[in-house]
Coordinates of C-alpha atoms and ligand atoms in Angstrom, one line a residue:
M1 CA -45.4 -30.3 114.2
P2 CA -48.2 -30.2 116.7
V3 CA -51.8 -31.2 116.1
Q4 CA -54.4 -30.8 118.9
L5 CA -58.0 -32.0 119.1
T6 CA -60.2 -30.0 121.5
S7 CA -64.0 -30.2 121.5
G8 CA -64.3 -31.5 118.0
K9 CA -61.8 -29.0 116.5
L10 CA -58.3 -29.9 115.2
V11 CA -55.6 -27.3 115.2
L12 CA -52.5 -27.9 113.1
S13 CA -49.5 -25.6 113.8
H14 CA -46.7 -25.3 111.4
S15 CA -43.2 -24.8 112.8
K16 CA -42.9 -21.5 110.9
G17 CA -46.1 -20.1 112.4
A18 CA -49.0 -20.9 110.0
L19 CA -52.1 -22.4 111.6
V20 CA -55.2 -24.2 110.4
E21 CA -58.4 -25.1 112.3
I22 CA -60.6 -27.9 111.1
L23 CA -63.9 -29.1 112.6
L24 CA -64.7 -32.8 112.6
Y25 CA -68.2 -31.6 111.8
G26 CA -68.2 -31.3 108.0
A27 CA -64.4 -31.6 107.9
S28 CA -64.8 -27.8 107.7
V29 CA -61.7 -25.8 107.6
I30 CA -62.7 -22.7 109.6
S31 CA -59.5 -20.8 109.9
W32 CA -56.2 -20.6 108.0
K33 CA -53.6 -18.1 109.2
S34 CA -50.4 -17.5 107.3
G35 CA -47.9 -14.7 106.8
T36 CA -46.2 -13.8 103.6
K37 CA -42.5 -13.7 102.7
R38 CA -42.6 -9.9 103.1
N39 CA -44.7 -9.8 106.2
P40 CA -44.4 -12.8 108.6
E41 CA -47.3 -11.5 110.7
L42 CA -50.1 -14.1 110.6
S43 CA -53.3 -13.0 108.8
E44 CA -56.6 -14.8 108.5
R45 CA -57.1 -16.0 104.9
L46 CA -60.6 -17.3 105.1
F47 CA -63.9 -15.6 105.9
V48 CA -66.3 -17.1 108.5
S49 CA -69.5 -15.2 109.3
N50 CA -69.8 -14.1 112.9
K51 CA -73.3 -15.6 112.8
A52 CA -72.0 -19.0 111.6
A53 CA -72.8 -22.0 113.8
V54 CA -69.6 -23.8 114.7
D55 CA -71.3 -26.1 117.2
G56 CA -72.3 -28.8 114.6
S57 CA -75.9 -27.7 114.4
K58 CA -75.7 -26.6 110.7
P59 CA -73.1 -26.3 108.0
V60 CA -70.6 -23.5 108.7
R61 CA -71.2 -20.2 106.8
G62 CA -67.6 -19.7 105.8
G63 CA -64.2 -21.4 105.7
I64 CA -64.0 -24.4 103.3
P65 CA -67.2 -26.5 103.4
V66 CA -66.8 -29.8 101.4
V67 CA -69.6 -30.3 98.9
F68 CA -70.5 -34.0 98.2
P69 CA -72.2 -35.8 96.5
C70 CA -74.4 -33.1 95.0
F71 CA -73.8 -29.5 94.2
G72 CA -76.8 -27.2 94.7
P73 CA -80.2 -28.8 94.9
P74 CA -80.2 -32.5 94.0
T75 CA -80.6 -33.4 90.3
H76 CA -79.5 -37.0 90.3
P77 CA -82.0 -39.8 91.1
D78 CA -79.6 -41.1 93.8
H79 CA -79.6 -37.8 95.5
T80 CA -83.3 -36.9 95.7
R81 CA -83.5 -37.0 99.6
L82 CA -80.4 -34.9 100.1
N83 CA -80.1 -31.3 101.1
Q84 CA -78.5 -28.6 98.9
H85 CA -74.7 -29.4 98.6
G86 CA -75.1 -32.9 100.0
F87 CA -74.3 -34.4 103.4
A88 CA -70.5 -34.2 103.7
R89 CA -70.6 -30.6 105.1
H90 CA -73.0 -31.6 107.9
S91 CA -71.7 -35.0 108.8
V92 CA -69.2 -35.8 111.6
W93 CA -65.9 -37.1 110.1
S94 CA -63.4 -39.3 111.9
W95 CA -59.8 -38.6 112.7
D96 CA -57.4 -41.5 113.4
G97 CA -55.3 -39.5 115.9
T98 CA -52.3 -39.3 113.6
S99 CA -50.6 -36.6 111.6
I100 CA -48.0 -36.8 108.9
D101 CA -45.0 -34.7 109.4
E102 CA -42.9 -33.9 106.4
K103 CA -40.0 -31.5 106.2
D104 CA -42.0 -28.5 105.2
A105 CA -45.6 -29.6 105.9
V106 CA -48.0 -31.2 108.3
S107 CA -51.1 -33.2 107.2
I108 CA -54.0 -34.8 108.8
K109 CA -56.5 -37.2 107.3
L110 CA -60.2 -37.4 108.1
T111 CA -62.6 -40.1 106.9
L112 CA -66.3 -40.4 106.3
R113 CA -68.2 -43.6 105.8
P114 CA -72.0 -44.1 105.8
T115 CA -72.9 -43.3 109.4
E116 CA -76.2 -44.3 111.1
T117 CA -78.0 -41.4 109.5
I118 CA -76.6 -41.1 106.0
P119 CA -78.1 -44.3 104.7
T120 CA -81.6 -42.9 105.6
V121 CA -81.1 -40.4 102.9
Y122 CA -78.4 -41.9 100.7
S123 CA -78.1 -45.6 100.0
K124 CA -74.8 -45.8 98.1
P125 CA -71.7 -47.2 99.9
F126 CA -68.6 -45.0 99.8
L127 CA -65.5 -44.0 101.7
L128 CA -64.3 -40.4 101.7
T129 CA -60.8 -39.5 102.8
Y130 CA -60.0 -35.8 103.2
V131 CA -56.3 -34.8 103.6
V132 CA -55.5 -31.3 104.8
T133 CA -51.9 -30.2 104.4
L134 CA -50.5 -27.1 105.9
S135 CA -47.2 -25.5 104.7
E136 CA -45.7 -22.2 105.6
F137 CA -47.6 -20.3 102.9
D138 CA -49.9 -22.9 101.4
L139 CA -53.0 -24.9 102.4
K140 CA -53.8 -28.0 100.4
T141 CA -57.0 -30.0 100.6
D142 CA -57.4 -33.4 98.8
L143 CA -60.6 -35.5 98.7
H144 CA -60.3 -39.2 97.9
V145 CA -63.6 -40.8 97.0
Q146 CA -63.7 -44.6 97.0
N147 CA -66.6 -46.6 95.6
T148 CA -66.8 -49.4 98.0
S149 CA -69.6 -51.1 96.1
F150 CA -68.8 -54.4 94.3
A151 CA -71.7 -53.9 91.9
D152 CA -72.8 -50.4 91.3
N153 CA -71.2 -47.2 89.9
L154 CA -71.0 -44.1 92.1
E155 CA -72.0 -40.9 90.5
F156 CA -71.2 -37.7 92.3
H157 CA -70.4 -34.0 92.3
T158 CA -67.8 -32.5 94.6
L159 CA -66.5 -29.0 95.3
F160 CA -64.4 -27.0 97.8
H161 CA -66.6 -24.1 98.8
N162 CA -63.7 -21.7 99.6
Y163 CA -64.8 -18.5 101.3
I164 CA -61.7 -16.3 100.7
R165 CA -61.3 -13.3 102.9
A166 CA -61.1 -10.4 100.4
P167 CA -62.7 -7.0 99.9
S168 CA -65.5 -7.8 97.5
T169 CA -65.5 -4.3 95.9
D170 CA -61.9 -4.6 94.8
V171 CA -61.3 -8.3 94.2
L172 CA -60.7 -9.7 90.8
V173 CA -60.7 -13.4 89.8
G174 CA -58.9 -14.7 86.7
P175 CA -58.1 -16.0 84.2
L176 CA -61.6 -17.0 83.2
Q177 CA -61.9 -15.1 80.0
N178 CA -63.4 -17.1 77.1
F179 CA -64.5 -19.9 79.3
T180 CA -68.2 -21.0 79.2
Y181 CA -70.2 -20.3 82.3
Y182 CA -73.8 -20.6 83.5
D183 CA -75.3 -17.6 85.3
K184 CA -77.4 -18.8 88.3
T185 CA -78.5 -15.2 89.0
E186 CA -80.7 -15.3 85.8
S187 CA -84.4 -15.2 86.8
T188 CA -85.6 -18.1 84.7
E189 CA -84.6 -21.8 84.4
A190 CA -83.9 -21.2 80.7
G191 CA -81.7 -18.3 81.5
K192 CA -79.8 -20.3 84.2
S193 CA -79.1 -23.1 81.8
R194 CA -78.1 -21.0 78.8
P195 CA -74.3 -21.1 78.3
K196 CA -72.5 -17.7 78.3
V197 CA -68.9 -16.9 77.4
E198 CA -66.9 -14.9 79.9
A199 CA -65.8 -11.6 78.3
R200 CA -64.0 -10.2 81.2
A201 CA -60.2 -10.5 81.8
G202 CA -60.7 -10.1 85.5
V203 CA -64.1 -11.2 87.0
D204 CA -65.4 -8.9 89.7
V205 CA -68.2 -9.5 92.2
K206 CA -69.4 -6.0 92.6
K207 CA -72.9 -7.2 91.9
F208 CA -74.6 -10.4 92.9
T209 CA -72.6 -13.2 91.2
D210 CA -73.3 -16.9 91.0
S211 CA -71.4 -18.2 88.0
V212 CA -70.5 -21.8 87.2
Y213 CA -67.5 -22.0 84.8
E214 CA -66.9 -25.3 83.1
N215 CA -63.8 -27.0 81.8
T216 CA -61.4 -24.3 83.0
N217 CA -57.6 -24.7 83.3
G218 CA -57.7 -25.2 87.1
K219 CA -55.5 -22.2 87.9
Y220 CA -57.0 -19.1 89.4
E221 CA -55.7 -15.9 90.8
V222 CA -57.8 -14.0 93.4
I223 CA -56.2 -10.6 93.6
W224 CA -57.0 -7.3 95.4
P225 CA -55.0 -4.3 96.3
G226 CA -52.4 -5.4 98.8
G227 CA -53.1 -9.1 98.7
G228 CA -54.2 -12.2 96.9
L229 CA -54.3 -16.0 96.7
D230 CA -53.4 -18.4 94.0
I231 CA -55.5 -21.5 93.6
T232 CA -54.4 -24.6 91.8
A233 CA -56.9 -27.3 91.4
S234 CA -56.3 -30.8 90.2
N235 CA -59.0 -33.1 88.7
L236 CA -61.6 -30.5 89.4
K237 CA -62.6 -29.2 86.0
D238 CA -65.2 -26.5 87.0
V239 CA -65.2 -23.5 89.3
V240 CA -67.9 -21.4 90.9
V241 CA -67.5 -17.7 91.6
W242 CA -70.1 -16.6 94.2
N243 CA -70.9 -13.5 96.1
P244 CA -74.5 -12.7 97.2
Q245 CA -74.0 -9.0 97.7
E246 CA -77.2 -7.5 99.1
T247 CA -79.1 -10.7 98.5
G248 CA -77.0 -12.0 101.4
R249 CA -79.4 -10.3 103.8
K250 CA -81.8 -13.2 103.2
I251 CA -79.1 -15.7 104.4
G252 CA -79.9 -16.2 108.1
D253 CA -76.3 -17.0 109.2
M254 CA -74.6 -14.3 107.1
E255 CA -73.1 -11.5 109.2
E256 CA -74.3 -7.9 108.6
N257 CA -72.6 -6.8 105.3
G258 CA -70.5 -10.0 105.4
W259 CA -70.5 -10.2 101.6
E260 CA -68.2 -7.2 101.6
N261 CA -65.5 -9.3 103.1
F262 CA -65.2 -12.4 100.9
V263 CA -65.4 -14.0 97.5
C264 CA -66.2 -17.6 97.1
V265 CA -64.0 -19.3 94.4
E266 CA -64.9 -22.9 94.5
P267 CA -63.1 -25.5 92.4
G268 CA -65.2 -28.6 91.8
Y269 CA -66.5 -31.3 89.5
I270 CA -70.1 -30.2 89.1
R271 CA -71.0 -30.0 85.4
G272 CA -71.9 -33.7 84.8
F273 CA -71.1 -36.3 87.4
V274 CA -67.9 -38.2 88.2
N275 CA -68.8 -41.8 87.4
L276 CA -66.7 -44.1 89.5
E277 CA -66.8 -47.9 88.8
P278 CA -67.2 -50.4 91.6
G279 CA -64.0 -50.5 93.7
G280 CA -62.7 -47.4 92.0
L281 CA -60.8 -44.5 93.6
W282 CA -61.0 -40.9 92.5
T283 CA -59.0 -38.0 93.9
G284 CA -59.5 -34.2 93.4
G285 CA -57.6 -31.5 95.2
Q286 CA -56.6 -27.9 95.5
T287 CA -53.7 -25.8 96.8
L288 CA -54.3 -22.3 98.1
S289 CA -51.1 -20.2 98.1
V290 CA -50.7 -16.7 99.5
V291 CA -49.5 -14.1 97.1
H292 CA -46.4 -12.4 98.5
E293 CA -46.1 -9.3 96.3
E294 CA -48.6 -6.7 95.3
R295 CA -49.8 -8.1 92.0
R296 CA -52.0 -7.0 89.2
L297 CA -53.6 -9.5 86.9
T298 CA -51.1 -9.6 84.0
Y299 CA -53.8 -10.2 81.4
L300 CA -55.9 -7.1 82.2
Ligands
LIG401 O1 -76.4 -21.3 101.3 P1 -75.5 -22.5 100.8 O2 -76.3 -23.7 100.7 O3 -74.3 -22.6 101.6 O4 -75.1 -22.1 99.4 C1 -74.4 -20.9 99.1 C2 -74.1 -20.7 97.6 O5 -73.2 -21.7 97.2 C3 -72.8 -21.5 95.9 O6 -71.8 -22.5 95.6 C4 -73.9 -21.7 94.9 O7 -73.5 -21.5 93.6 C5 -75.0 -20.7 95.3 O8 -76.1 -20.9 94.4 C6 -75.4 -20.9 96.8 O9 -76.3 -19.9 97.1

C-alpha cells in the first residue's frame, strides 16, 4: 500500500481508501480519513485548527501530538529546561524510507534520538520509535521508549494528545464513572491536586474541562449523535479529557470557536513516571476505531 513523503509529510493510503497524514515534525498525525461499514465515504476523524502551524515552526494545534517526556509544565528534576508537554512534539523525527505492508494494514516507523538541540535542554540518552498503523477502519499508534543509557534510569511521562473531531456540545466520553480524577480547571493548586471521583456515567465537555483520570481500564467510547470512536489503550494507565470551551480564545493558534469541533481524549502515563532501567524498553499504544452504528453509551 502506497506511502509518499512530500515536503516533510508522509501520506499512507490504505487499499480500501483510508488515509493518514503524518508530519516528520513532531511525528504529528495531522489527518486520518476513514469511512464506516455503513458509509464508505471518507470522513476526517481528527480536528486540526485552521490557525495551526504545519510548517514545523511550533507544535500542531490538533491531530495527535506526541507528549514526551513530560506532561504539562515540567515537574521532574530531569525536565526543568523543557517546555510544556516536552520536546517530542516539536522535534523532527526520522523515517527510514520503508513501510510494512500486512494483509489488512500498512505501517510506518519514525524514530527520534537526541538531536543537536535536544541535549541542550535534556541530557538523558534515549531512542523513541513511533509506529503508526493504518487499517480500513482503525488507526493505531505505538510508542517504544528505549533507555540507551548503561548507567541511569529514565523517568518519563508520555501521552497521545488526540484531538477527536466531534461536536463538543453533544459528545460523551465513557466509561469513566467511579474513577479518580484531578480537575485542572480548579483555581488553586490545592484544588488541582485534590482527588475527585467521577460521578457521571458519560462525561460531557459542555463547560471548560481539563480532567486527568488515573488508573482507568484503558477503553474509552467517544460518542455523539451520528458518530463515534472507540479508543483502546495499552500500557497507558491514565487519560485526560480536555476541551477549553471559551477559554480557547486565549490560545493563539485555536481557530474561531474551534472548541466546538473537538474533544481531546488523551491516553497516557502521566500520574507518576515510567521508570525504565538502563537498557530497558517500554511500549505504550492506542487504537482508534470508528464506530459504525449509531450508538448510545450503554451504561447511561
Ligand atoms: O496548549 P498545549 O500546550 O498544547 O496544551 C493543551 C492542553 O493539553 C492538555 O493535555 C492539558 O491537560 C491542558 O492543561 C492543556 O491546556
